[in-house]
PDB file of C-alpha atoms in Angstrom:
ATOM      1  CA  MET L 135      18.176  97.972 -12.418  1.00 67.00           C
ATOM      2  CA  PRO L 136      16.397  94.672 -13.204  1.00 80.00           C
ATOM      3  CA  ILE L 137      14.978  95.838 -16.582  1.00 83.00           C
ATOM      4  CA  THR L 138      16.053  98.519 -19.017  1.00 86.00           C
ATOM      5  CA  PRO L 139      13.767 101.325 -20.237  1.00 88.00           C
ATOM      6  CA  GLU L 140      13.665  99.576 -23.615  1.00 87.00           C
ATOM      7  CA  GLN L 141      12.514  96.319 -22.001  1.00 88.00           C
ATOM      8  CA  ARG L 142       9.896  98.213 -19.964  1.00 90.00           C
ATOM      9  CA  ALA L 143       8.546  99.787 -23.146  1.00 92.00           C
ATOM     10  CA  GLU L 144       8.356  96.370 -24.828  1.00 91.00           C
ATOM     11  CA  ILE L 145       6.558  94.867 -21.823  1.00 92.00           C
ATOM     12  CA  ASP L 146       4.025  97.705 -21.777  1.00 92.00           C
ATOM     13  CA  ARG L 147       3.437  97.287 -25.514  1.00 92.00           C
ATOM     14  CA  LEU L 148       2.875  93.535 -25.189  1.00 90.00           C
ATOM     15  CA  ARG L 149       0.577  93.871 -22.183  1.00 92.00           C
ATOM     16  CA  ALA L 150      -1.524  96.465 -23.980  1.00 91.00           C
ATOM     17  CA  VAL L 151      -2.551  93.870 -26.575  1.00 89.00           C
ATOM     18  CA  THR L 152      -5.288  91.304 -25.933  1.00 88.00           C
ATOM     19  CA  ALA L 153      -5.644  88.403 -28.358  1.00 86.00           C
ATOM     20  CA  THR L 154      -8.717  86.269 -28.976  1.00 88.00           C
ATOM     21  CA  THR L 155      -7.919  82.564 -28.951  1.00 89.00           C
ATOM     22  CA  ARG L 156      -9.549  79.168 -28.639  1.00 88.00           C
ATOM     23  CA  ARG L 157      -6.536  77.819 -26.761  1.00 89.00           C
ATOM     24  CA  ALA L 158      -6.667  77.354 -23.004  1.00 89.00           C
ATOM     25  CA  THR L 159      -5.569  80.411 -21.054  1.00 93.00           C
ATOM     26  CA  VAL L 160      -5.103  80.875 -17.314  1.00 95.00           C
ATOM     27  CA  PRO L 161      -6.312  84.234 -15.906  1.00 95.00           C
ATOM     28  CA  ALA L 162      -4.006  84.100 -12.861  1.00 97.00           C
ATOM     29  CA  LEU L 163      -0.983  83.639 -15.121  1.00 97.00           C
ATOM     30  CA  GLU L 164      -2.200  86.210 -17.618  1.00 96.00           C
ATOM     31  CA  GLU L 165      -2.082  88.754 -14.768  1.00 96.00           C
ATOM     32  CA  ILE L 166       1.718  88.525 -14.610  1.00 96.00           C
ATOM     33  CA  LEU L 167       2.450  87.638 -18.243  1.00 97.00           C
ATOM     34  CA  TYR L 168       5.580  89.510 -19.460  1.00 96.00           C
ATOM     35  CA  GLU L 169       6.028  91.255 -16.098  1.00 96.00           C
ATOM     36  CA  PRO L 170       9.401  90.783 -14.340  1.00 96.00           C
ATOM     37  CA  LEU L 171       9.402  89.077 -10.947  1.00 96.00           C
ATOM     38  CA  GLU L 172      12.474  90.639  -9.369  1.00 96.00           C
ATOM     39  CA  VAL L 173      15.115  88.308  -7.927  1.00 97.00           C
ATOM     40  CA  LEU L 174      18.390  89.201  -6.147  1.00 96.00           C
ATOM     41  CA  ASP L 175      19.727  92.724  -6.725  1.00 94.00           C
ATOM     42  CA  HIS L 176      19.443  92.999 -10.533  1.00 96.00           C
ATOM     43  CA  GLY L 177      17.791  89.748 -11.645  1.00 97.00           C
ATOM     44  CA  PHE L 178      14.296  88.724 -12.676  1.00 97.00           C
ATOM     45  CA  VAL L 179      12.085  85.932 -13.994  1.00 97.00           C
ATOM     46  CA  ARG L 180       9.436  86.695 -16.642  1.00 97.00           C
ATOM     47  CA  VAL L 181       6.844  84.403 -18.205  1.00 98.00           C
ATOM     48  CA  VAL L 182       6.761  85.255 -21.899  1.00 97.00           C
ATOM     49  CA  ASP L 183       4.636  82.366 -23.212  1.00 97.00           C
ATOM     50  CA  TYR L 184       2.923  79.159 -22.093  1.00 97.00           C
ATOM     51  CA  MET L 185       0.853  76.278 -23.452  1.00 97.00           C
ATOM     52  CA  GLY L 186      -1.692  74.187 -21.580  1.00 96.00           C
ATOM     53  CA  ASP L 187      -3.173  74.143 -18.091  1.00 96.00           C
ATOM     54  CA  ASP L 188      -4.316  71.579 -15.504  1.00 95.00           C
ATOM     55  CA  SER L 189      -6.899  70.209 -17.931  1.00 93.00           C
ATOM     56  CA  ALA L 190      -4.180  69.516 -20.527  1.00 94.00           C
ATOM     57  CA  VAL L 191      -2.513  67.123 -18.077  1.00 95.00           C
ATOM     58  CA  VAL L 192      -5.805  65.376 -17.404  1.00 94.00           C
ATOM     59  CA  GLN L 193      -6.691  65.266 -21.097  1.00 91.00           C
ATOM     60  CA  ALA L 194      -3.363  63.623 -21.932  1.00 92.00           C
ATOM     61  CA  ALA L 195      -3.812  61.045 -19.187  1.00 91.00           C
ATOM     62  CA  ARG L 196      -7.297  60.127 -20.395  1.00 88.00           C
ATOM     63  CA  VAL L 197      -6.511  60.634 -24.097  1.00 82.00           C
ATOM     64  CA  SER L 198      -9.842  62.429 -24.453  1.00 59.00           C
ATOM     65  CA  TYR L 199     -10.954  65.082 -26.910  1.00 52.00           C
ATOM     66  CA  GLY L 200     -11.975  67.689 -24.370  1.00 56.00           C
ATOM     67  CA  LYS L 201     -12.720  68.428 -20.768  1.00 56.00           C
ATOM     68  CA  GLY L 202     -15.742  66.160 -20.877  1.00 53.00           C
ATOM     69  CA  THR L 203     -18.041  65.853 -17.869  1.00 50.00           C
ATOM     70  CA  LYS L 204     -15.414  65.154 -15.224  1.00 62.00           C
ATOM     71  CA  LYS L 205     -15.525  67.348 -12.111  1.00 69.00           C
ATOM     72  CA  VAL L 206     -12.646  69.526 -10.952  1.00 70.00           C
ATOM     73  CA  THR L 207     -12.241  67.339  -7.859  1.00 78.00           C
ATOM     74  CA  GLU L 208     -11.925  64.240 -10.047  1.00 86.00           C
ATOM     75  CA  ASP L 209      -9.310  65.982 -12.184  1.00 90.00           C
ATOM     76  CA  ALA L 210      -7.363  66.945  -9.069  1.00 92.00           C
ATOM     77  CA  SER L 211      -7.510  63.354  -7.820  1.00 93.00           C
ATOM     78  CA  LEU L 212      -6.192  62.059 -11.130  1.00 93.00           C
ATOM     79  CA  ILE L 213      -3.338  64.603 -11.101  1.00 95.00           C
ATOM     80  CA  LYS L 214      -2.422  63.503  -7.563  1.00 95.00           C
ATOM     81  CA  TYR L 215      -2.453  59.881  -8.721  1.00 93.00           C
ATOM     82  CA  LEU L 216      -0.154  60.716 -11.626  1.00 95.00           C
ATOM     83  CA  MET L 217       2.225  62.623  -9.344  1.00 95.00           C
ATOM     84  CA  ARG L 218       2.173  59.947  -6.643  1.00 94.00           C
ATOM     85  CA  HIS L 219       2.981  57.141  -9.050  1.00 92.00           C
ATOM     86  CA  ARG L 220       5.475  59.174 -11.112  1.00 92.00           C
ATOM     87  CA  HIS L 221       3.519  58.969 -14.364  1.00 93.00           C
ATOM     88  CA  SER L 222       5.398  61.855 -15.930  1.00 93.00           C
ATOM     89  CA  THR L 223       4.288  61.868 -19.577  1.00 94.00           C
ATOM     90  CA  PRO L 224       0.983  63.778 -19.094  1.00 95.00           C
ATOM     91  CA  PHE L 225       2.907  66.616 -17.432  1.00 97.00           C
ATOM     92  CA  GLU L 226       5.062  66.932 -20.553  1.00 96.00           C
ATOM     93  CA  MET L 227       2.000  68.178 -22.467  1.00 95.00           C
ATOM     94  CA  CYS L 228       2.314  71.635 -20.859  1.00 97.00           C
ATOM     95  CA  GLU L 229       5.150  74.014 -21.726  1.00 98.00           C
ATOM     96  CA  ILE L 230       6.295  77.413 -20.508  1.00 98.00           C
ATOM     97  CA  LYS L 231       8.899  79.936 -21.669  1.00 98.00           C
ATOM     98  CA  PHE L 232      10.773  82.178 -19.249  1.00 98.00           C
ATOM     99  CA  HIS L 233      13.016  85.184 -19.764  1.00 97.00           C
ATOM    100  CA  VAL L 234      15.569  85.086 -16.938  1.00 98.00           C
ATOM    101  CA  LYS L 235      18.257  87.544 -15.879  1.00 97.00           C
ATOM    102  CA  LEU L 236      20.761  85.910 -13.543  1.00 97.00           C
ATOM    103  CA  PRO L 237      24.405  85.983 -12.407  1.00 97.00           C
ATOM    104  CA  ILE L 238      26.734  83.910 -14.578  1.00 97.00           C
ATOM    105  CA  PHE L 239      27.682  81.558 -11.734  1.00 96.00           C
ATOM    106  CA  VAL L 240      23.968  80.801 -11.181  1.00 97.00           C
ATOM    107  CA  ALA L 241      23.545  80.232 -14.924  1.00 97.00           C
ATOM    108  CA  ARG L 242      26.373  77.683 -14.860  1.00 96.00           C
ATOM    109  CA  GLN L 243      24.494  75.702 -12.171  1.00 95.00           C
ATOM    110  CA  TRP L 244      21.178  76.112 -13.963  1.00 97.00           C
ATOM    111  CA  ILE L 245      22.445  74.894 -17.334  1.00 95.00           C
ATOM    112  CA  ARG L 246      23.329  71.509 -15.839  1.00 94.00           C
ATOM    113  CA  HIS L 247      19.611  70.745 -16.216  1.00 93.00           C
ATOM    114  CA  ARG L 248      19.841  69.591 -19.816  1.00 91.00           C
ATOM    115  CA  THR L 249      16.088  69.293 -20.294  1.00 93.00           C
ATOM    116  CA  ALA L 250      15.107  72.659 -21.768  1.00 96.00           C
ATOM    117  CA  ASN L 251      15.624  74.851 -24.819  1.00 97.00           C
ATOM    118  CA  VAL L 252      17.961  77.747 -24.057  1.00 97.00           C
ATOM    119  CA  ASN L 253      19.070  80.846 -25.932  1.00 96.00           C
ATOM    120  CA  GLU L 254      21.489  83.091 -24.030  1.00 95.00           C
ATOM    121  CA  TYR L 255      22.468  86.728 -24.492  1.00 92.00           C
ATOM    122  CA  SER L 256      25.555  86.866 -26.710  1.00 90.00           C
ATOM    123  CA  ALA L 257      28.544  88.739 -25.296  1.00 90.00           C
ATOM    124  CA  ARG L 258      30.264  88.079 -28.650  1.00 88.00           C
ATOM    125  CA  TYR L 259      27.688  90.344 -30.266  1.00 89.00           C
ATOM    126  CA  SER L 260      26.718  92.823 -27.543  1.00 90.00           C
ATOM    127  CA  ILE L 261      28.411  94.574 -24.623  1.00 92.00           C
ATOM    128  CA  LEU L 262      27.393  93.214 -21.230  1.00 92.00           C
ATOM    129  CA  ASP L 263      25.747  95.641 -18.807  1.00 92.00           C
ATOM    130  CA  ARG L 264      27.638  96.971 -15.808  1.00 94.00           C
ATOM    131  CA  GLU L 265      25.530  94.900 -13.433  1.00 95.00           C
ATOM    132  CA  PHE L 266      26.958  92.423 -10.968  1.00 96.00           C
ATOM    133  CA  TYR L 267      25.600  90.519  -7.981  1.00 96.00           C
ATOM    134  CA  ILE L 268      26.727  91.434  -4.474  1.00 95.00           C
ATOM    135  CA  PRO L 269      25.328  89.261  -1.649  1.00 94.00           C
ATOM    136  CA  THR L 270      23.537  90.898   1.232  1.00 91.00           C
ATOM    137  CA  PRO L 271      25.476  90.654   4.531  1.00 89.00           C
ATOM    138  CA  GLU L 272      23.221  87.898   5.883  1.00 88.00           C
ATOM    139  CA  ASN L 273      24.136  85.720   2.883  1.00 89.00           C
ATOM    140  CA  LEU L 274      27.909  85.935   3.390  1.00 85.00           C
ATOM    141  CA  GLY L 275      28.339  82.428   4.747  1.00 79.00           C
ATOM    142  CA  ALA L 276      31.638  80.792   5.649  1.00 74.00           C
ATOM    143  CA  GLN L 277      32.521  77.394   4.203  1.00 76.00           C
ATOM    144  CA  ALA L 278      30.432  74.670   5.877  1.00 71.00           C
ATOM    145  CA  VAL L 279      32.393  72.055   7.807  1.00 72.00           C
ATOM    146  CA  VAL L 280      30.122  69.068   7.076  1.00 68.00           C
ATOM    147  CA  ASN L 281      28.761  69.985   3.620  1.00 66.00           C
ATOM    148  CA  ARG L 282      31.696  70.637   1.288  1.00 66.00           C
ATOM    149  CA  GLN L 283      29.523  72.412  -1.286  1.00 69.00           C
ATOM    150  CA  GLY L 284      27.561  74.592   1.113  1.00 72.00           C
ATOM    151  CA  ARG L 285      27.941  77.546   3.438  1.00 72.00           C
ATOM    152  CA  GLY L 286      27.942  77.664   7.210  1.00 73.00           C
ATOM    153  CA  ASP L 287      27.835  80.479   9.748  1.00 79.00           C
ATOM    154  CA  VAL L 288      27.508  84.054   8.489  1.00 83.00           C
ATOM    155  CA  LEU L 289      30.707  86.102   8.416  1.00 83.00           C
ATOM    156  CA  GLN L 290      30.787  88.939  10.925  1.00 88.00           C
ATOM    157  CA  GLY L 291      32.460  92.261  11.573  1.00 89.00           C
ATOM    158  CA  ASP L 292      35.671  93.242   9.814  1.00 88.00           C
ATOM    159  CA  GLU L 293      35.893  89.994   7.836  1.00 90.00           C
ATOM    160  CA  ALA L 294      32.407  90.511   6.350  1.00 90.00           C
ATOM    161  CA  ALA L 295      33.177  94.158   5.538  1.00 91.00           C
ATOM    162  CA  SER L 296      36.436  93.151   3.879  1.00 93.00           C
ATOM    163  CA  VAL L 297      34.720  90.517   1.704  1.00 92.00           C
ATOM    164  CA  MET L 298      32.010  92.967   0.620  1.00 92.00           C
ATOM    165  CA  LYS L 299      34.642  95.542  -0.327  1.00 94.00           C
ATOM    166  CA  LEU L 300      36.702  92.993  -2.281  1.00 95.00           C
ATOM    167  CA  LEU L 301      33.647  91.802  -4.214  1.00 95.00           C
ATOM    168  CA  ARG L 302      32.563  95.301  -5.138  1.00 95.00           C
ATOM    169  CA  ASP L 303      36.050  96.646  -5.924  1.00 96.00           C
ATOM    170  CA  ASP L 304      36.981  93.625  -8.055  1.00 96.00           C
ATOM    171  CA  SER L 305      33.696  93.783  -9.964  1.00 96.00           C
ATOM    172  CA  GLU L 306      34.090  97.486 -10.711  1.00 96.00           C
ATOM    173  CA  ALA L 307      37.741  97.054 -11.701  1.00 97.00           C
ATOM    174  CA  VAL L 308      37.180  94.211 -14.178  1.00 97.00           C
ATOM    175  CA  TYR L 309      34.379  96.127 -15.906  1.00 97.00           C
ATOM    176  CA  ALA L 310      36.620  99.182 -16.266  1.00 97.00           C
ATOM    177  CA  HIS L 311      39.270  96.919 -17.823  1.00 97.00           C
ATOM    178  CA  TYR L 312      36.593  95.297 -20.013  1.00 96.00           C
ATOM    179  CA  GLU L 313      35.631  98.709 -21.401  1.00 96.00           C
ATOM    180  CA  GLU L 314      39.285  99.659 -21.822  1.00 96.00           C
ATOM    181  CA  MET L 315      40.046  96.509 -23.803  1.00 96.00           C
ATOM    182  CA  LEU L 316      36.957  97.013 -25.969  1.00 95.00           C
ATOM    183  CA  ASN L 317      37.756 100.708 -26.328  1.00 96.00           C
ATOM    184  CA  GLN L 318      34.013 101.171 -25.875  1.00 94.00           C
ATOM    185  CA  ARG L 319      31.838 102.288 -23.027  1.00 93.00           C
ATOM    186  CA  GLU L 320      28.757 100.452 -21.809  1.00 90.00           C
ATOM    187  CA  ASP L 321      26.574 102.606 -24.082  1.00 89.00           C
ATOM    188  CA  GLY L 322      28.686 101.677 -27.139  1.00 87.00           C
ATOM    189  CA  THR L 323      30.497 105.011 -27.527  1.00 93.00           C
ATOM    190  CA  THR L 324      34.229 105.012 -28.324  1.00 94.00           C
ATOM    191  CA  ILE L 325      36.701 105.771 -25.520  1.00 94.00           C
ATOM    192  CA  GLU L 326      39.787 106.666 -27.603  1.00 93.00           C
ATOM    193  CA  GLU L 327      39.556 107.529 -31.276  1.00 94.00           C
ATOM    194  CA  GLY L 328      42.059 105.733 -33.498  1.00 92.00           C
ATOM    195  CA  ARG L 329      42.453 102.677 -31.246  1.00 94.00           C
ATOM    196  CA  GLN L 330      40.954  99.403 -32.490  1.00 93.00           C
ATOM    197  CA  GLY L 331      40.010  97.688 -29.252  1.00 95.00           C
ATOM    198  CA  LEU L 332      39.891  93.979 -28.496  1.00 95.00           C
ATOM    199  CA  ALA L 333      37.147  91.735 -29.920  1.00 95.00           C
ATOM    200  CA  ARG L 334      34.117  91.367 -27.659  1.00 94.00           C
ATOM    201  CA  GLU L 335      34.439  87.579 -27.648  1.00 94.00           C
ATOM    202  CA  LEU L 336      37.887  87.939 -26.046  1.00 96.00           C
ATOM    203  CA  ALA L 337      37.306  90.934 -23.765  1.00 95.00           C
ATOM    204  CA  ARG L 338      34.416  89.193 -21.990  1.00 94.00           C
ATOM    205  CA  MET L 339      36.730  86.575 -20.457  1.00 94.00           C
ATOM    206  CA  ASN L 340      37.968  89.170 -17.972  1.00 94.00           C
ATOM    207  CA  LEU L 341      34.564  89.575 -16.302  1.00 95.00           C
ATOM    208  CA  THR L 342      33.859  87.821 -13.013  1.00 95.00           C
ATOM    209  CA  LEU L 343      31.143  85.194 -12.544  1.00 96.00           C
ATOM    210  CA  ASN L 344      28.890  87.549 -10.581  1.00 96.00           C
ATOM    211  CA  TYR L 345      28.127  89.595 -13.707  1.00 96.00           C
ATOM    212  CA  TYR L 346      24.604  89.174 -15.055  1.00 97.00           C
ATOM    213  CA  THR L 347      23.586  87.351 -18.196  1.00 96.00           C
ATOM    214  CA  GLN L 348      20.116  86.754 -19.670  1.00 96.00           C
ATOM    215  CA  TRP L 349      18.426  83.932 -21.493  1.00 97.00           C
ATOM    216  CA  TYR L 350      15.157  82.508 -22.721  1.00 97.00           C
ATOM    217  CA  TRP L 351      14.447  79.113 -21.160  1.00 98.00           C
ATOM    218  CA  LYS L 352      11.606  76.946 -22.531  1.00 98.00           C
ATOM    219  CA  VAL L 353      10.715  73.761 -20.675  1.00 98.00           C
ATOM    220  CA  ASP L 354       7.857  71.294 -20.308  1.00 98.00           C
ATOM    221  CA  LEU L 355       6.054  71.029 -16.982  1.00 98.00           C
ATOM    222  CA  HIS L 356       7.516  67.652 -16.031  1.00 98.00           C
ATOM    223  CA  ASN L 357      11.104  68.858 -16.374  1.00 98.00           C
ATOM    224  CA  LEU L 358      10.265  72.193 -14.734  1.00 98.00           C
ATOM    225  CA  LEU L 359       8.968  70.341 -11.674  1.00 97.00           C
ATOM    226  CA  HIS L 360      12.126  68.237 -11.569  1.00 97.00           C
ATOM    227  CA  PHE L 361      14.209  71.422 -11.688  1.00 97.00           C
ATOM    228  CA  LEU L 362      12.142  72.964  -8.895  1.00 97.00           C
ATOM    229  CA  SER L 363      12.292  69.850  -6.720  1.00 95.00           C
ATOM    230  CA  LEU L 364      16.082  70.239  -6.669  1.00 95.00           C
ATOM    231  CA  ARG L 365      16.541  74.002  -6.765  1.00 96.00           C
ATOM    232  CA  ALA L 366      13.694  75.013  -4.421  1.00 95.00           C
ATOM    233  CA  ASP L 367      15.005  72.575  -1.831  1.00 92.00           C
ATOM    234  CA  PRO L 368      16.311  74.218   1.379  1.00 89.00           C
ATOM    235  CA  HIS L 369      19.719  72.634   0.714  1.00 87.00           C
ATOM    236  CA  ALA L 370      20.074  74.342  -2.684  1.00 93.00           C
ATOM    237  CA  GLN L 371      22.345  77.364  -2.970  1.00 93.00           C
ATOM    238  CA  TYR L 372      20.469  80.499  -1.954  1.00 94.00           C
ATOM    239  CA  GLU L 373      21.190  82.377  -5.181  1.00 96.00           C
ATOM    240  CA  ILE L 374      19.502  79.767  -7.376  1.00 97.00           C
ATOM    241  CA  ARG L 375      16.865  78.862  -4.801  1.00 97.00           C
ATOM    242  CA  VAL L 376      15.321  82.349  -4.923  1.00 97.00           C
ATOM    243  CA  TYR L 377      14.813  81.953  -8.683  1.00 98.00           C
ATOM    244  CA  ALA L 378      13.169  78.574  -8.098  1.00 98.00           C
ATOM    245  CA  GLU L 379      10.889  80.084  -5.458  1.00 97.00           C
ATOM    246  CA  ALA L 380       9.770  82.794  -7.894  1.00 98.00           C
ATOM    247  CA  MET L 381       9.041  80.105 -10.474  1.00 98.00           C
ATOM    248  CA  LEU L 382       7.095  78.073  -7.898  1.00 98.00           C
ATOM    249  CA  ASP L 383       4.724  81.021  -7.607  1.00 97.00           C
ATOM    250  CA  VAL L 384       4.343  80.956 -11.386  1.00 98.00           C
ATOM    251  CA  VAL L 385       3.479  77.230 -11.312  1.00 98.00           C
ATOM    252  CA  LYS L 386       0.906  77.865  -8.571  1.00 98.00           C
ATOM    253  CA  ARG L 387      -0.792  80.441 -10.792  1.00 98.00           C
ATOM    254  CA  TRP L 388      -0.502  78.386 -13.978  1.00 98.00           C
ATOM    255  CA  VAL L 389      -1.490  74.858 -12.882  1.00 97.00           C
ATOM    256  CA  PRO L 390      -2.865  75.035  -9.313  1.00 97.00           C
ATOM    257  CA  ALA L 391      -3.944  71.385  -9.150  1.00 96.00           C
ATOM    258  CA  VAL L 392      -0.493  70.238 -10.302  1.00 97.00           C
ATOM    259  CA  PHE L 393       1.109  72.628  -7.808  1.00 97.00           C
ATOM    260  CA  ASP L 394      -0.930  71.142  -4.948  1.00 97.00           C
ATOM    261  CA  ALA L 395       0.060  67.603  -5.944  1.00 96.00           C
ATOM    262  CA  PHE L 396       3.690  68.623  -6.366  1.00 96.00           C
ATOM    263  CA  SER L 397       3.706  70.282  -2.940  1.00 96.00           C
ATOM    264  CA  GLU L 398       2.155  67.179  -1.361  1.00 95.00           C
ATOM    265  CA  TYR L 399       4.252  64.442  -2.941  1.00 93.00           C
ATOM    266  CA  ARG L 400       7.527  66.143  -3.875  1.00 92.00           C
ATOM    267  CA  LEU L 401       8.214  69.319  -1.901  1.00 91.00           C
ATOM    268  CA  GLY L 402       6.482  68.097   1.248  1.00 89.00           C
ATOM    269  CA  GLY L 403       7.125  64.404   0.761  1.00 88.00           C
ATOM    270  CA  THR L 404      10.248  62.326   1.108  1.00 87.00           C
ATOM    271  CA  HIS L 405      12.092  59.454  -0.506  1.00 87.00           C
ATOM    272  CA  MET L 406      13.894  56.735   1.377  1.00 88.00           C
ATOM    273  CA  SER L 407      15.918  53.677   0.519  1.00 93.00           C
ATOM    274  CA  LYS L 408      14.918  50.067   1.108  1.00 95.00           C
ATOM    275  CA  THR L 409      17.169  49.934   4.165  1.00 95.00           C
ATOM    276  CA  GLY L 410      15.791  53.239   5.428  1.00 91.00           C
ATOM    277  CA  LEU L 411      12.241  51.890   5.152  1.00 93.00           C
ATOM    278  CA  GLU L 412      13.264  48.814   7.146  1.00 94.00           C
ATOM    279  CA  VAL L 413      14.657  51.089   9.860  1.00 92.00           C
ATOM    280  CA  VAL L 414      11.328  52.960  10.022  1.00 93.00           C
ATOM    281  CA  LYS L 415       9.445  49.661  10.361  1.00 95.00           C
ATOM    282  CA  ARG L 416      11.780  48.594  13.181  1.00 94.00           C
ATOM    283  CA  LEU L 417      11.279  51.920  14.958  1.00 91.00           C
ATOM    284  CA  LEU L 418       7.501  51.628  14.631  1.00 94.00           C
ATOM    285  CA  SER L 419       7.643  48.161  16.190  1.00 94.00           C
ATOM    286  CA  GLY L 420       9.275  49.687  19.242  1.00 92.00           C
ATOM    287  CA  GLU L 421      12.837  48.575  18.591  1.00 91.00           C
ATOM    288  CA  ALA L 422      15.612  50.934  19.712  1.00 91.00           C
ATOM    289  CA  VAL L 423      17.636  51.177  16.493  1.00 91.00           C
ATOM    290  CA  THR L 424      21.098  52.732  16.478  1.00 91.00           C
ATOM    291  CA  GLN L 425      23.065  53.997  13.505  1.00 89.00           C
ATOM    292  CA  GLU L 426      25.612  51.221  13.935  1.00 92.00           C
ATOM    293  CA  ALA L 427      22.887  48.553  13.786  1.00 91.00           C
ATOM    294  CA  SER L 428      20.830  50.233  11.068  1.00 91.00           C
ATOM    295  CA  GLY L 429      22.845  49.289   8.004  1.00 93.00           C
ATOM    296  CA  LEU L 430      23.001  52.974   7.035  1.00 92.00           C
ATOM    297  CA  SER L 431      26.075  55.162   6.732  1.00 93.00           C
ATOM    298  CA  LYS L 432      26.425  58.023   9.206  1.00 90.00           C
ATOM    299  CA  ARG L 433      25.283  60.509   6.579  1.00 89.00           C
ATOM    300  CA  GLU L 434      22.288  58.398   5.502  1.00 92.00           C
ATOM    301  CA  TRP L 435      21.347  57.906   9.142  1.00 92.00           C
ATOM    302  CA  ARG L 436      21.524  61.636   9.810  1.00 90.00           C
ATOM    303  CA  GLU L 437      19.389  62.379   6.750  1.00 88.00           C
ATOM    304  CA  LEU L 438      16.791  59.774   7.743  1.00 90.00           C
ATOM    305  CA  MET L 439      16.566  61.128  11.278  1.00 90.00           C
ATOM    306  CA  ASP L 440      16.106  64.630   9.827  1.00 89.00           C
ATOM    307  CA  GLN L 441      13.260  63.308   7.654  1.00 87.00           C
ATOM    308  CA  LEU L 442      11.608  61.715  10.684  1.00 89.00           C
ATOM    309  CA  GLY L 443      12.083  64.775  12.859  1.00 86.00           C
ATOM    310  CA  ARG L 444      14.307  62.835  15.242  1.00 85.00           C
ATOM    311  CA  ALA L 445      17.575  64.658  14.630  1.00 74.00           C
ATOM    312  CA  GLU L 446      19.719  65.123  17.710  1.00 65.00           C
TER     313      GLU L 446
END
């Protein structure tokens, strides 16, 4: 299950309280505050705190003392200007804190973004839950031929069934061994009286990377958008992309004007090299440009043609 009964009780307690504040709040984000947005089979993303809104970005850019007399449309135009010209500092004025439950192998990808404050669940102190990620059949991709770090066609038939069985059996087996080494069950009760059991910090090394961990992840808006530009990309691994997509919905609720600008200039836009731009100019002039005459590598050429919608 994504959340425990204890977590559900805490969420209900927090959501039952309404605080009076002079700080900016966002009604659309308040609607989902503390609530888990379920991801994968046992994971979730929760917003547990935030600071700032669209006006905080504008205020920082203008270095003003308040919202002033500017119209919403003018604020949106300024935010688009900032996004278009990569003026990142005003976006750093907003911050958000997430509680995330995710498979360990996804966490290892995620933590490469060294631009946030992180505090992870300690398996040295507590026993990990018996919860592990098993892909759905449509996400059992074979190794891609062209992209060495991606997946290709979906496995079928007996091979897919065999992989699913191996994943489930291995995951169940290592947890049983984990409990045996600890001499404790998942609920903390003792398995065999009189036996010491291995330290938790050692027993955890036997668990596979599809087991779930949890952390609090606090980040400013600029670095969150950078994370999302990479992890919400169609080329990102599915298992981290679905977390990014859930967080994109959070951004849309929290800072809608920033979300619109981000969608326009980052998610829906593109970046090309100097040579790539020259190729586009040559194509627009009517020249029949080939990869060999473009000055681009085969991979760069293929990527550029994909961007232009001219892929073969």
